[in-house]
């Protein structure tokens, strides 16, 4: 805990002292290579230091057919599971208002939720330590899905609690559906309106809102699948009842604002709240999960600590990584789903981060 508090007190250097031009050029080359290796139609990348954007560029196209280029301030991508961080931060705002308590049983807030073998808390749901399976048994990724808020409790009876809470880390979208229901019930608002009130309006995230199969806007990137050396446009997939765990749209520059609000306490959350959320959770046998509550929380392959989240959705990918010691926030959005069999995609943001961290380290020594 003391280590996490010290991260927020790290020293910074002023922009008048340095030029980031050379490291920005290295970043541009890295992303161009990444786009080629991953066969991406379009990518948006933004980097900030000490709450000021150093680099923000679009690469390729949001819409290949109409030749609409990616613009990091305007092009909206589906951010997938980065949405989980938004859900948790809205719940944390409610906790700061004494509306909920993370360590209390979920049944205090949703008594109608069918019981499983073990009780679990809001915190355990947020940390993927509830023992619940990954997705609802009725979850399908099609233009229509019969699972909705009206029938969820009935279908939930079919779902499994595979582990006793806290004994195993198991990533669970199902758990975040439940957290979305808590958020709506305690706020009295539909989830997008709740997020807008508690986060988006405060931070002026004007390009962040829920996705929808009915939603059509030229600023929203199309979704692509790359098969047999050809790009195929994907049809929209149902986002109904997925807004607790995913299906929000944003730009790389909106996510930079959000990331900086999570880097500098009191912009959105109190320091003690932020430290609580990003603290690496442990299972009952003492193993670190590399996840806090709504946040990945770990060291990257280069040994640099970060917190944030990744997103992977049909036709899109997203990263928001916050490096507190170096006061860096890096966001990357693209319009093709990640393929783990090819390029080691999760290393691209750490590679970009290392360029800036090494550069800043040389300037302060």
mmCIF file of C-alpha atoms in Angstrom:
data_model
loop_
_atom_site.group_PDB
_atom_site.id
_atom_site.type_symbol
_atom_site.label_atom_id
_atom_site.label_comp_id
_atom_site.label_asym_id
_atom_site.label_seq_id
_atom_site.Cartn_x
_atom_site.Cartn_y
_atom_site.Cartn_z
ATOM 1 C CA UNK A 1 0.000 0.000 0.000
ATOM 2 C CA UNK A 2 2.813 2.435 0.875
ATOM 3 C CA UNK A 3 4.474 1.644 -2.483
ATOM 4 C CA UNK A 4 1.288 2.566 -4.342
ATOM 5 C CA UNK A 5 0.971 5.843 -2.433
ATOM 6 C CA UNK A 6 4.569 6.770 -3.284
ATOM 7 C CA UNK A 7 3.872 6.254 -6.995
ATOM 8 C CA UNK A 8 1.532 9.235 -6.970
ATOM 9 C CA UNK A 9 4.290 11.428 -5.494
ATOM 10 C CA UNK A 10 6.942 10.782 -8.159
ATOM 11 C CA UNK A 11 8.721 13.877 -9.446
ATOM 12 C CA UNK A 12 8.158 15.313 -12.904
ATOM 13 C CA UNK A 13 10.094 17.540 -15.247
ATOM 14 C CA UNK A 14 8.665 20.510 -17.122
ATOM 15 C CA UNK A 15 8.095 20.539 -20.874
ATOM 16 C CA UNK A 16 10.261 23.634 -21.232
ATOM 17 C CA UNK A 17 13.252 21.474 -20.305
ATOM 18 C CA UNK A 18 12.912 18.840 -23.012
ATOM 19 C CA UNK A 19 11.791 18.051 -26.544
ATOM 20 C CA UNK A 20 9.924 14.823 -27.211
ATOM 21 C CA UNK A 21 10.312 15.011 -30.994
ATOM 22 C CA UNK A 22 12.799 12.138 -31.352
ATOM 23 C CA UNK A 23 10.930 9.746 -29.066
ATOM 24 C CA UNK A 24 7.667 10.646 -30.823
ATOM 25 C CA UNK A 25 9.232 9.644 -34.139
ATOM 26 C CA UNK A 26 10.239 6.299 -32.624
ATOM 27 C CA UNK A 27 6.661 5.824 -31.439
ATOM 28 C CA UNK A 28 5.341 6.563 -34.906
ATOM 29 C CA UNK A 29 7.627 3.940 -36.420
ATOM 30 C CA UNK A 30 6.651 1.367 -33.775
ATOM 31 C CA UNK A 31 2.943 1.860 -34.495
ATOM 32 C CA UNK A 32 3.417 1.745 -38.254
ATOM 33 C CA UNK A 33 5.226 -1.595 -37.870
ATOM 34 C CA UNK A 34 2.545 -2.858 -35.492
ATOM 35 C CA UNK A 35 -0.219 -1.889 -37.931
ATOM 36 C CA UNK A 36 1.546 -3.783 -40.729
ATOM 37 C CA UNK A 37 2.311 -6.901 -38.675
ATOM 38 C CA UNK A 38 -1.227 -7.080 -37.336
ATOM 39 C CA UNK A 39 -2.929 -6.236 -40.671
ATOM 40 C CA UNK A 40 -4.912 -3.444 -39.050
ATOM 41 C CA UNK A 41 -7.139 -1.190 -41.178
ATOM 42 C CA UNK A 42 -6.814 1.654 -38.674
ATOM 43 C CA UNK A 43 -5.170 2.566 -35.368
ATOM 44 C CA UNK A 44 -5.340 5.567 -33.035
ATOM 45 C CA UNK A 45 -2.598 6.119 -30.435
ATOM 46 C CA UNK A 46 -2.310 8.848 -27.817
ATOM 47 C CA UNK A 47 0.434 9.377 -25.230
ATOM 48 C CA UNK A 48 0.423 11.892 -22.393
ATOM 49 C CA UNK A 49 3.025 12.919 -19.838
ATOM 50 C CA UNK A 50 2.000 14.761 -16.685
ATOM 51 C CA UNK A 51 -1.521 15.312 -18.059
ATOM 52 C CA UNK A 52 -0.341 16.854 -21.337
ATOM 53 C CA UNK A 53 -0.587 15.042 -24.666
ATOM 54 C CA UNK A 54 2.827 14.414 -26.251
ATOM 55 C CA UNK A 55 1.754 12.288 -29.163
ATOM 56 C CA UNK A 56 -1.625 11.653 -30.749
ATOM 57 C CA UNK A 57 -1.924 10.277 -34.263
ATOM 58 C CA UNK A 58 -4.198 8.201 -36.428
ATOM 59 C CA UNK A 59 -2.912 5.528 -38.801
ATOM 60 C CA UNK A 60 -4.904 4.081 -41.671
ATOM 61 C CA UNK A 61 -8.662 4.066 -42.023
ATOM 62 C CA UNK A 62 -11.757 3.877 -39.852
ATOM 63 C CA UNK A 63 -13.739 3.096 -43.010
ATOM 64 C CA UNK A 64 -11.822 1.473 -45.860
ATOM 65 C CA UNK A 65 -14.620 1.648 -48.424
ATOM 66 C CA UNK A 66 -15.197 5.373 -47.987
ATOM 67 C CA UNK A 67 -11.516 6.149 -47.236
ATOM 68 C CA UNK A 68 -12.292 7.828 -43.924
ATOM 69 C CA UNK A 69 -9.033 8.249 -42.038
ATOM 70 C CA UNK A 70 -8.565 7.617 -38.339
ATOM 71 C CA UNK A 71 -8.482 10.786 -36.243
ATOM 72 C CA UNK A 72 -7.570 10.284 -32.547
ATOM 73 C CA UNK A 73 -9.780 13.154 -31.406
ATOM 74 C CA UNK A 74 -12.839 12.037 -33.411
ATOM 75 C CA UNK A 75 -12.736 8.368 -34.414
ATOM 76 C CA UNK A 76 -14.685 6.208 -31.981
ATOM 77 C CA UNK A 77 -13.796 2.561 -31.478
ATOM 78 C CA UNK A 78 -15.508 -0.051 -29.346
ATOM 79 C CA UNK A 79 -13.283 -0.210 -26.249
ATOM 80 C CA UNK A 80 -14.396 -3.687 -25.146
ATOM 81 C CA UNK A 81 -13.403 -4.552 -21.597
ATOM 82 C CA UNK A 82 -11.820 -1.169 -20.899
ATOM 83 C CA UNK A 83 -15.491 -0.516 -20.100
ATOM 84 C CA UNK A 84 -15.026 -2.550 -16.915
ATOM 85 C CA UNK A 85 -12.843 0.220 -15.520
ATOM 86 C CA UNK A 86 -15.639 2.710 -16.215
ATOM 87 C CA UNK A 87 -18.169 0.479 -14.435
ATOM 88 C CA UNK A 88 -15.908 0.130 -11.396
ATOM 89 C CA UNK A 89 -15.174 3.860 -11.238
ATOM 90 C CA UNK A 90 -18.890 4.677 -11.294
ATOM 91 C CA UNK A 91 -19.423 2.195 -8.465
ATOM 92 C CA UNK A 92 -16.473 3.756 -6.623
ATOM 93 C CA UNK A 93 -18.077 7.189 -6.949
ATOM 94 C CA UNK A 94 -21.208 5.746 -5.350
ATOM 95 C CA UNK A 95 -19.060 4.216 -2.608
ATOM 96 C CA UNK A 96 -17.526 7.618 -1.908
ATOM 97 C CA UNK A 97 -21.064 8.941 -1.560
ATOM 98 C CA UNK A 98 -21.786 6.130 0.945
ATOM 99 C CA UNK A 99 -24.360 4.578 -1.359
ATOM 100 C CA UNK A 100 -22.611 1.190 -1.509
ATOM 101 C CA UNK A 101 -19.773 -0.657 0.203
ATOM 102 C CA UNK A 102 -17.445 -2.840 -1.850
ATOM 103 C CA UNK A 103 -16.888 -5.374 0.921
ATOM 104 C CA UNK A 104 -20.575 -6.134 1.446
ATOM 105 C CA UNK A 105 -22.497 -9.064 0.028
ATOM 106 C CA UNK A 106 -23.989 -8.688 -3.415
ATOM 107 C CA UNK A 107 -27.294 -9.881 -1.966
ATOM 108 C CA UNK A 108 -27.611 -6.723 0.098
ATOM 109 C CA UNK A 109 -27.988 -4.827 -3.180
ATOM 110 C CA UNK A 110 -29.615 -7.506 -5.350
ATOM 111 C CA UNK A 111 -31.634 -9.732 -2.999
ATOM 112 C CA UNK A 112 -33.520 -11.125 -6.002
ATOM 113 C CA UNK A 113 -30.317 -12.600 -7.488
ATOM 114 C CA UNK A 114 -30.567 -16.417 -7.275
ATOM 115 C CA UNK A 115 -28.166 -17.883 -4.741
ATOM 116 C CA UNK A 116 -25.219 -20.048 -5.714
ATOM 117 C CA UNK A 117 -23.109 -22.221 -3.480
ATOM 118 C CA UNK A 118 -21.236 -19.311 -1.908
ATOM 119 C CA UNK A 119 -21.902 -15.674 -1.106
ATOM 120 C CA UNK A 120 -19.630 -13.063 -2.706
ATOM 121 C CA UNK A 121 -19.030 -9.315 -2.467
ATOM 122 C CA UNK A 122 -19.012 -6.422 -4.897
ATOM 123 C CA UNK A 123 -15.213 -6.307 -4.545
ATOM 124 C CA UNK A 124 -14.891 -9.997 -5.425
ATOM 125 C CA UNK A 125 -17.026 -9.513 -8.521
ATOM 126 C CA UNK A 126 -14.891 -6.541 -9.568
ATOM 127 C CA UNK A 127 -11.667 -8.490 -8.948
ATOM 128 C CA UNK A 128 -12.852 -11.607 -10.831
ATOM 129 C CA UNK A 129 -12.650 -13.564 -7.587
ATOM 130 C CA UNK A 130 -16.329 -14.465 -7.198
ATOM 131 C CA UNK A 131 -15.850 -17.917 -8.717
ATOM 132 C CA UNK A 132 -18.484 -17.280 -11.411
ATOM 133 C CA UNK A 133 -18.034 -18.618 -14.946
ATOM 134 C CA UNK A 134 -16.746 -16.314 -17.691
ATOM 135 C CA UNK A 135 -19.979 -15.644 -19.608
ATOM 136 C CA UNK A 136 -23.657 -16.277 -19.122
ATOM 137 C CA UNK A 137 -24.831 -19.646 -20.421
ATOM 138 C CA UNK A 138 -27.242 -17.756 -22.695
ATOM 139 C CA UNK A 139 -24.667 -15.289 -24.037
ATOM 140 C CA UNK A 140 -24.380 -15.339 -27.815
ATOM 141 C CA UNK A 141 -22.467 -12.963 -30.034
ATOM 142 C CA UNK A 142 -25.000 -12.378 -32.759
ATOM 143 C CA UNK A 143 -27.040 -9.408 -34.040
ATOM 144 C CA UNK A 144 -29.753 -10.488 -31.593
ATOM 145 C CA UNK A 145 -29.496 -12.053 -28.151
ATOM 146 C CA UNK A 146 -32.394 -13.283 -26.037
ATOM 147 C CA UNK A 147 -30.583 -12.480 -22.772
ATOM 148 C CA UNK A 148 -31.738 -9.174 -21.279
ATOM 149 C CA UNK A 149 -32.384 -7.473 -17.948
ATOM 150 C CA UNK A 150 -35.927 -8.829 -17.766
ATOM 151 C CA UNK A 151 -34.959 -12.489 -18.004
ATOM 152 C CA UNK A 152 -31.444 -12.413 -16.568
ATOM 153 C CA UNK A 153 -32.296 -13.740 -13.108
ATOM 154 C CA UNK A 154 -34.090 -16.723 -14.599
ATOM 155 C CA UNK A 155 -31.217 -17.577 -16.932
ATOM 156 C CA UNK A 156 -28.673 -16.939 -14.169
ATOM 157 C CA UNK A 157 -29.976 -20.056 -12.415
ATOM 158 C CA UNK A 158 -28.251 -22.093 -15.142
ATOM 159 C CA UNK A 159 -24.874 -20.423 -14.605
ATOM 160 C CA UNK A 160 -22.157 -21.929 -12.475
ATOM 161 C CA UNK A 161 -20.083 -20.775 -9.549
ATOM 162 C CA UNK A 162 -17.056 -22.879 -10.400
ATOM 163 C CA UNK A 163 -14.817 -21.914 -7.479
ATOM 164 C CA UNK A 164 -15.237 -20.812 -3.907
ATOM 165 C CA UNK A 165 -14.774 -17.005 -3.895
ATOM 166 C CA UNK A 166 -11.197 -15.761 -3.503
ATOM 167 C CA UNK A 167 -9.667 -19.194 -4.121
ATOM 168 C CA UNK A 168 -9.121 -18.760 -7.890
ATOM 169 C CA UNK A 169 -8.908 -15.859 -10.313
ATOM 170 C CA UNK A 170 -11.429 -16.409 -13.118
ATOM 171 C CA UNK A 171 -12.151 -13.580 -15.533
ATOM 172 C CA UNK A 172 -15.919 -13.111 -15.594
ATOM 173 C CA UNK A 173 -18.017 -10.930 -17.864
ATOM 174 C CA UNK A 174 -20.983 -12.438 -16.067
ATOM 175 C CA UNK A 175 -19.801 -10.828 -12.840
ATOM 176 C CA UNK A 176 -19.737 -7.404 -14.494
ATOM 177 C CA UNK A 177 -23.290 -7.848 -15.760
ATOM 178 C CA UNK A 178 -24.269 -8.174 -12.117
ATOM 179 C CA UNK A 179 -22.220 -5.091 -11.199
ATOM 180 C CA UNK A 180 -24.024 -3.165 -13.951
ATOM 181 C CA UNK A 181 -27.345 -4.095 -12.356
ATOM 182 C CA UNK A 182 -26.111 -2.846 -8.966
ATOM 183 C CA UNK A 183 -24.975 0.410 -10.565
ATOM 184 C CA UNK A 184 -28.360 1.001 -12.175
ATOM 185 C CA UNK A 185 -30.311 0.060 -9.063
ATOM 186 C CA UNK A 186 -28.322 2.257 -6.673
ATOM 187 C CA UNK A 187 -28.088 5.252 -9.020
ATOM 188 C CA UNK A 188 -31.660 5.012 -10.274
ATOM 189 C CA UNK A 189 -30.332 5.590 -13.801
ATOM 190 C CA UNK A 190 -29.739 3.532 -16.914
ATOM 191 C CA UNK A 191 -26.041 2.604 -16.999
ATOM 192 C CA UNK A 192 -24.972 5.055 -19.717
ATOM 193 C CA UNK A 193 -26.717 7.964 -17.976
ATOM 194 C CA UNK A 194 -25.132 6.938 -14.694
ATOM 195 C CA UNK A 195 -21.632 6.831 -16.233
ATOM 196 C CA UNK A 196 -22.306 10.157 -17.918
ATOM 197 C CA UNK A 197 -23.302 11.800 -14.648
ATOM 198 C CA UNK A 198 -20.561 10.287 -12.492
ATOM 199 C CA UNK A 199 -17.657 10.311 -14.985
ATOM 200 C CA UNK A 200 -18.161 11.549 -18.543
ATOM 201 C CA UNK A 201 -19.611 14.980 -17.761
ATOM 202 C CA UNK A 202 -17.036 15.640 -15.036
ATOM 203 C CA UNK A 203 -14.101 14.822 -17.326
ATOM 204 C CA UNK A 204 -15.725 16.236 -20.474
ATOM 205 C CA UNK A 205 -15.575 12.914 -22.303
ATOM 206 C CA UNK A 206 -17.812 14.090 -25.129
ATOM 207 C CA UNK A 207 -16.984 11.198 -27.456
ATOM 208 C CA UNK A 208 -17.618 8.367 -25.021
ATOM 209 C CA UNK A 209 -20.995 6.615 -24.976
ATOM 210 C CA UNK A 210 -22.526 3.192 -25.357
ATOM 211 C CA UNK A 211 -22.421 1.272 -28.615
ATOM 212 C CA UNK A 212 -25.566 -0.062 -30.244
ATOM 213 C CA UNK A 213 -26.407 -2.114 -33.300
ATOM 214 C CA UNK A 214 -28.855 0.650 -34.261
ATOM 215 C CA UNK A 215 -26.264 3.406 -33.788
ATOM 216 C CA UNK A 216 -24.779 4.788 -36.995
ATOM 217 C CA UNK A 217 -22.323 7.658 -37.196
ATOM 218 C CA UNK A 218 -19.494 8.395 -39.624
ATOM 219 C CA UNK A 219 -17.202 9.035 -36.652
ATOM 220 C CA UNK A 220 -17.567 5.399 -35.500
ATOM 221 C CA UNK A 221 -15.003 3.034 -36.970
ATOM 222 C CA UNK A 222 -16.292 0.043 -38.859
ATOM 223 C CA UNK A 223 -15.466 -3.438 -37.562
ATOM 224 C CA UNK A 224 -13.149 -5.595 -39.634
ATOM 225 C CA UNK A 225 -12.169 -9.209 -40.029
ATOM 226 C CA UNK A 226 -9.032 -10.092 -42.022
ATOM 227 C CA UNK A 227 -9.368 -13.389 -43.902
ATOM 228 C CA UNK A 228 -7.451 -14.752 -46.895
ATOM 229 C CA UNK A 229 -5.608 -11.436 -47.226
ATOM 230 C CA UNK A 230 -8.876 -9.520 -47.516
ATOM 231 C CA UNK A 231 -10.698 -7.186 -45.117
ATOM 232 C CA UNK A 232 -14.328 -8.047 -44.544
ATOM 233 C CA UNK A 233 -16.677 -5.622 -42.840
ATOM 234 C CA UNK A 234 -18.464 -7.202 -39.904
ATOM 235 C CA UNK A 235 -22.111 -6.606 -39.174
ATOM 236 C CA UNK A 236 -23.057 -5.081 -35.878
ATOM 237 C CA UNK A 237 -23.374 -7.410 -32.917
ATOM 238 C CA UNK A 238 -25.897 -7.108 -30.141
ATOM 239 C CA UNK A 239 -24.680 -4.980 -27.248
ATOM 240 C CA UNK A 240 -27.916 -5.309 -25.313
ATOM 241 C CA UNK A 241 -27.207 -6.069 -21.674
ATOM 242 C CA UNK A 242 -23.427 -5.957 -22.185
ATOM 243 C CA UNK A 243 -22.820 -2.418 -20.934
ATOM 244 C CA UNK A 244 -21.460 -3.453 -17.541
ATOM 245 C CA UNK A 245 -18.610 -5.399 -19.094
ATOM 246 C CA UNK A 246 -18.144 -3.808 -22.540
ATOM 247 C CA UNK A 247 -19.767 -2.200 -25.569
ATOM 248 C CA UNK A 248 -18.827 1.425 -24.955
ATOM 249 C CA UNK A 249 -17.339 3.622 -27.675
ATOM 250 C CA UNK A 250 -14.550 6.131 -27.161
ATOM 251 C CA UNK A 251 -11.640 7.894 -28.824
ATOM 252 C CA UNK A 252 -7.989 7.525 -27.879
ATOM 253 C CA UNK A 253 -7.974 11.144 -26.692
ATOM 254 C CA UNK A 254 -11.062 10.716 -24.509
ATOM 255 C CA UNK A 255 -9.411 7.675 -22.932
ATOM 256 C CA UNK A 256 -6.289 9.769 -22.287
ATOM 257 C CA UNK A 257 -8.450 12.174 -20.269
ATOM 258 C CA UNK A 258 -9.946 9.258 -18.374
ATOM 259 C CA UNK A 259 -6.506 7.756 -17.761
ATOM 260 C CA UNK A 260 -5.139 11.014 -16.386
ATOM 261 C CA UNK A 261 -8.113 11.278 -14.047
ATOM 262 C CA UNK A 262 -7.018 7.882 -12.729
ATOM 263 C CA UNK A 263 -3.384 8.967 -12.520
ATOM 264 C CA UNK A 264 -3.936 12.131 -10.504
ATOM 265 C CA UNK A 265 -6.083 11.575 -7.386
ATOM 266 C CA UNK A 266 -8.955 13.962 -6.679
ATOM 267 C CA UNK A 267 -9.660 14.549 -10.376
ATOM 268 C CA UNK A 268 -12.264 11.820 -10.190
ATOM 269 C CA UNK A 269 -11.605 9.604 -7.176
ATOM 270 C CA UNK A 270 -10.061 10.128 -3.774
ATOM 271 C CA UNK A 271 -6.498 8.890 -3.367
ATOM 272 C CA UNK A 272 -7.478 6.164 -0.924
ATOM 273 C CA UNK A 273 -10.200 4.960 -3.312
ATOM 274 C CA UNK A 274 -7.801 4.775 -6.241
ATOM 275 C CA UNK A 275 -5.180 2.928 -4.198
ATOM 276 C CA UNK A 276 -7.849 0.459 -3.056
ATOM 277 C CA UNK A 277 -8.921 -0.256 -6.651
ATOM 278 C CA UNK A 278 -5.466 -0.749 -8.164
ATOM 279 C CA UNK A 279 -4.014 -2.803 -5.327
ATOM 280 C CA UNK A 280 -3.055 -6.257 -6.641
ATOM 281 C CA UNK A 281 -5.497 -8.807 -5.242
ATOM 282 C CA UNK A 282 -4.475 -12.157 -3.776
ATOM 283 C CA UNK A 283 -6.144 -15.549 -3.718
ATOM 284 C CA UNK A 284 -6.533 -17.390 -0.430
ATOM 285 C CA UNK A 285 -3.225 -19.207 -1.027
ATOM 286 C CA UNK A 286 -1.405 -15.863 -1.231
ATOM 287 C CA UNK A 287 -0.887 -15.706 -5.005
ATOM 288 C CA UNK A 288 -1.104 -12.330 -6.752
ATOM 289 C CA UNK A 289 -3.747 -12.141 -9.454
ATOM 290 C CA UNK A 290 -2.105 -9.235 -11.351
ATOM 291 C CA UNK A 291 -5.510 -7.573 -11.130
ATOM 292 C CA UNK A 292 -6.994 -5.106 -8.689
ATOM 293 C CA UNK A 293 -10.701 -4.246 -8.732
ATOM 294 C CA UNK A 294 -11.543 -3.285 -12.305
ATOM 295 C CA UNK A 295 -7.883 -2.755 -13.202
ATOM 296 C CA UNK A 296 -5.037 -4.881 -14.448
ATOM 297 C CA UNK A 297 -2.230 -4.130 -11.979
ATOM 298 C CA UNK A 298 1.202 -5.525 -12.768
ATOM 299 C CA UNK A 299 4.670 -5.015 -14.174
ATOM 300 C CA UNK A 300 5.007 -5.268 -17.933
ATOM 301 C CA UNK A 301 7.630 -7.349 -19.782
ATOM 302 C CA UNK A 302 10.138 -4.521 -19.308
ATOM 303 C CA UNK A 303 9.646 -4.439 -15.537
ATOM 304 C CA UNK A 304 7.652 -1.186 -15.517
ATOM 305 C CA UNK A 305 4.586 -1.102 -13.260
ATOM 306 C CA UNK A 306 1.282 -0.027 -14.778
ATOM 307 C CA UNK A 307 -2.436 -0.285 -14.159
ATOM 308 C CA UNK A 308 -5.272 -0.034 -16.647
ATOM 309 C CA UNK A 309 -7.141 -2.433 -18.912
ATOM 310 C CA UNK A 310 -7.251 -4.139 -22.278
ATOM 311 C CA UNK A 311 -10.291 -4.700 -24.460
ATOM 312 C CA UNK A 312 -10.939 -7.245 -27.189
ATOM 313 C CA UNK A 313 -14.272 -7.238 -28.975
ATOM 314 C CA UNK A 314 -15.464 -8.477 -32.337
ATOM 315 C CA UNK A 315 -13.752 -6.169 -34.826
ATOM 316 C CA UNK A 316 -11.900 -4.008 -32.299
ATOM 317 C CA UNK A 317 -9.146 -3.874 -29.682
ATOM 318 C CA UNK A 318 -8.290 -1.342 -27.003
ATOM 319 C CA UNK A 319 -5.585 -0.557 -24.449
ATOM 320 C CA UNK A 320 -5.412 2.039 -21.674
ATOM 321 C CA UNK A 321 -2.207 1.753 -19.620
ATOM 322 C CA UNK A 322 -1.214 4.140 -16.831
ATOM 323 C CA UNK A 323 2.422 4.269 -15.678
ATOM 324 C CA UNK A 324 2.229 6.237 -12.417
ATOM 325 C CA UNK A 325 5.941 6.479 -11.640
ATOM 326 C CA UNK A 326 6.620 8.134 -15.009
ATOM 327 C CA UNK A 327 3.303 10.036 -15.133
ATOM 328 C CA UNK A 328 2.525 8.455 -18.515
ATOM 329 C CA UNK A 329 -0.831 7.418 -19.957
ATOM 330 C CA UNK A 330 -0.933 5.503 -23.239
ATOM 331 C CA UNK A 331 -4.055 4.563 -25.173
ATOM 332 C CA UNK A 332 -4.314 2.500 -28.347
ATOM 333 C CA UNK A 333 -7.500 1.682 -30.259
ATOM 334 C CA UNK A 334 -7.838 -0.337 -33.472
ATOM 335 C CA UNK A 335 -10.574 -1.819 -35.638
ATOM 336 C CA UNK A 336 -9.659 -5.472 -35.738
ATOM 337 C CA UNK A 337 -9.896 -8.072 -32.968
ATOM 338 C CA UNK A 338 -6.647 -9.342 -31.419
ATOM 339 C CA UNK A 339 -5.222 -12.630 -32.637
ATOM 340 C CA UNK A 340 -2.881 -14.154 -30.068
ATOM 341 C CA UNK A 341 -1.414 -16.578 -32.623
ATOM 342 C CA UNK A 342 0.361 -13.776 -34.449
ATOM 343 C CA UNK A 343 2.232 -10.725 -33.194
ATOM 344 C CA UNK A 344 2.510 -10.480 -29.401
ATOM 345 C CA UNK A 345 -0.062 -7.692 -29.403
ATOM 346 C CA UNK A 346 -0.085 -7.066 -25.664
ATOM 347 C CA UNK A 347 3.535 -5.906 -25.841
ATOM 348 C CA UNK A 348 2.960 -2.930 -28.136
ATOM 349 C CA UNK A 349 1.978 -0.495 -25.376
ATOM 350 C CA UNK A 350 4.871 -1.566 -23.093
ATOM 351 C CA UNK A 351 7.210 -1.073 -26.072
ATOM 352 C CA UNK A 352 5.899 2.467 -26.544
ATOM 353 C CA UNK A 353 6.060 3.106 -22.804
ATOM 354 C CA UNK A 354 9.684 1.978 -22.593
ATOM 355 C CA UNK A 355 10.726 4.555 -25.197
ATOM 356 C CA UNK A 356 9.298 7.385 -23.083
ATOM 357 C CA UNK A 357 10.342 5.955 -19.714
ATOM 358 C CA UNK A 358 13.957 5.517 -20.872
ATOM 359 C CA UNK A 359 13.934 9.003 -22.393
ATOM 360 C CA UNK A 360 12.556 10.607 -19.230
ATOM 361 C CA UNK A 361 15.022 8.634 -17.138
ATOM 362 C CA UNK A 362 17.953 10.030 -19.082
ATOM 363 C CA UNK A 363 16.622 13.567 -18.672
ATOM 364 C CA UNK A 364 16.279 13.294 -14.881
ATOM 365 C CA UNK A 365 19.659 11.640 -14.237
#
